[in-house]
Amino acid sequence: MTVKCIEKEFDLTVGKEYKILSLESQGDYYLIVDDSGNEAKHDSTCFSLVYKQEDLKVKCLKSLSIDLVVGKEYELISIEDFAGKKAYRVLDDSGEDYLYDAAAFEIIKPV
């Protein structure tokens, strides 16, 4: 999965893309190789996802809608902030994308 830096942080360049090595603390932090060449955790709010459909999947842990099935994998469109909480925009079984509480999903790590 690739992200683009949208907010200046130590050893990061705004507008530059970085590859996520791993997701930490339910996606609150990304482990990336920064501009100094070091692997470091950075706050996920400093980045926007670079959309690559095949990389972005979540597994439903709790059904919040009739259009979600527990245990099923869904396409993750974006990670957003909603009323101060992390939310995932997911393409659900209705065929539409909706914003859901991130706590109802786990991110499937890219292969």
Coordinates of C-alpha atoms in Angstrom, one line a residue:
M1 CA 0.0 0.0 0.0
T2 CA 1.3 3.5 -0.8
V3 CA 0.6 6.8 0.9
K4 CA 1.3 10.4 0.1
C5 CA 2.6 12.8 2.8
I6 CA 0.1 15.6 3.2
E7 CA 1.4 17.2 6.4
K8 CA 5.1 18.0 7.3
E9 CA 6.6 15.7 9.8
F10 CA 10.2 15.0 10.7
D11 CA 12.1 13.3 7.8
L12 CA 9.1 13.4 5.5
T13 CA 8.4 15.5 2.4
V14 CA 5.0 16.9 1.7
G15 CA 3.7 15.5 -1.7
K16 CA 6.1 12.5 -1.7
E17 CA 4.8 9.0 -1.8
Y18 CA 5.9 6.3 0.6
K19 CA 5.4 2.6 0.7
I20 CA 3.8 1.3 4.0
L21 CA 5.9 -1.6 5.4
S22 CA 3.3 -2.4 8.1
L23 CA 0.2 -0.9 9.8
E24 CA 0.6 -0.3 13.6
S25 CA -2.1 0.1 16.3
Q26 CA -5.1 -0.7 14.0
G27 CA -3.7 1.6 11.3
D28 CA -3.1 4.7 13.6
Y29 CA 0.5 4.6 12.5
Y30 CA 2.3 3.5 9.4
L31 CA 5.8 2.0 9.4
I32 CA 7.6 3.5 6.4
V33 CA 11.2 4.2 5.2
D34 CA 11.5 8.0 5.7
D35 CA 13.7 10.4 3.8
S36 CA 16.7 9.7 6.1
G37 CA 16.5 6.0 5.1
N38 CA 15.3 4.8 8.4
E39 CA 12.2 2.6 9.2
A40 CA 10.0 4.7 11.5
K41 CA 6.4 4.9 12.7
H42 CA 4.5 8.0 11.5
D43 CA 1.0 9.1 12.4
S44 CA -1.4 8.0 9.7
T45 CA -3.2 11.4 9.7
C46 CA -0.1 12.9 8.0
F47 CA -0.9 10.8 4.9
S48 CA -3.5 10.2 2.3
L49 CA -3.8 6.8 0.7
V50 CA -2.7 6.4 -2.9
Y51 CA -5.5 4.4 -4.3
K52 CA -4.6 1.0 -5.7
Q53 CA -7.7 -1.2 -5.6
E54 CA -5.9 -4.5 -5.3
D55 CA -4.1 -3.3 -2.1
L56 CA -7.0 -2.0 -0.1
K57 CA -9.1 -4.6 1.7
V58 CA -10.7 -4.9 5.1
K59 CA -12.4 -7.7 6.9
C60 CA -15.7 -7.1 8.6
L61 CA -15.6 -7.9 12.3
K62 CA -19.0 -6.5 13.3
S63 CA -22.0 -5.9 11.1
L64 CA -23.1 -2.3 11.2
S65 CA -25.5 -2.6 8.2
I66 CA -27.6 -5.2 6.4
D67 CA -25.0 -4.6 3.6
L68 CA -22.1 -6.0 5.6
V69 CA -21.4 -9.7 6.5
V70 CA -19.1 -10.6 9.4
G71 CA -16.0 -12.3 8.1
K72 CA -16.3 -11.0 4.6
E73 CA -13.6 -9.0 2.9
Y74 CA -14.5 -5.6 1.4
E75 CA -12.7 -3.0 -0.7
L76 CA -11.4 -0.1 1.3
I77 CA -11.8 3.2 -0.6
S78 CA -10.4 5.5 2.0
I79 CA -9.5 6.1 5.7
E80 CA -11.2 9.3 7.0
D81 CA -11.9 11.2 10.1
F82 CA -15.6 11.4 11.1
A83 CA -16.5 13.4 14.2
G84 CA -13.1 12.9 15.7
K85 CA -13.1 9.1 15.1
K86 CA -11.4 7.0 12.4
A87 CA -13.8 5.8 9.7
Y88 CA -13.4 3.6 6.7
R89 CA -15.2 4.3 3.4
V90 CA -16.0 0.7 2.2
L91 CA -17.6 -0.6 -0.9
D92 CA -20.3 -2.8 0.7
D93 CA -22.7 -5.4 -0.6
S94 CA -25.1 -2.8 -1.9
G95 CA -22.5 -1.9 -4.5
E96 CA -22.2 1.6 -3.0
D97 CA -19.4 3.1 -0.8
Y98 CA -20.4 4.2 2.7
L99 CA -18.5 5.5 5.7
Y100 CA -18.3 3.0 8.6
D101 CA -16.7 3.0 12.1
A102 CA -13.2 1.6 11.6
A103 CA -13.5 -0.4 14.8
A104 CA -15.9 -2.8 12.9
F105 CA -13.1 -3.9 10.5
E106 CA -9.5 -5.1 10.4
I107 CA -7.2 -4.1 7.6
I108 CA -6.0 -7.0 5.5
K109 CA -2.3 -6.4 5.0
P110 CA -1.1 -6.3 1.4
V111 CA 0.7 -9.3 0.1

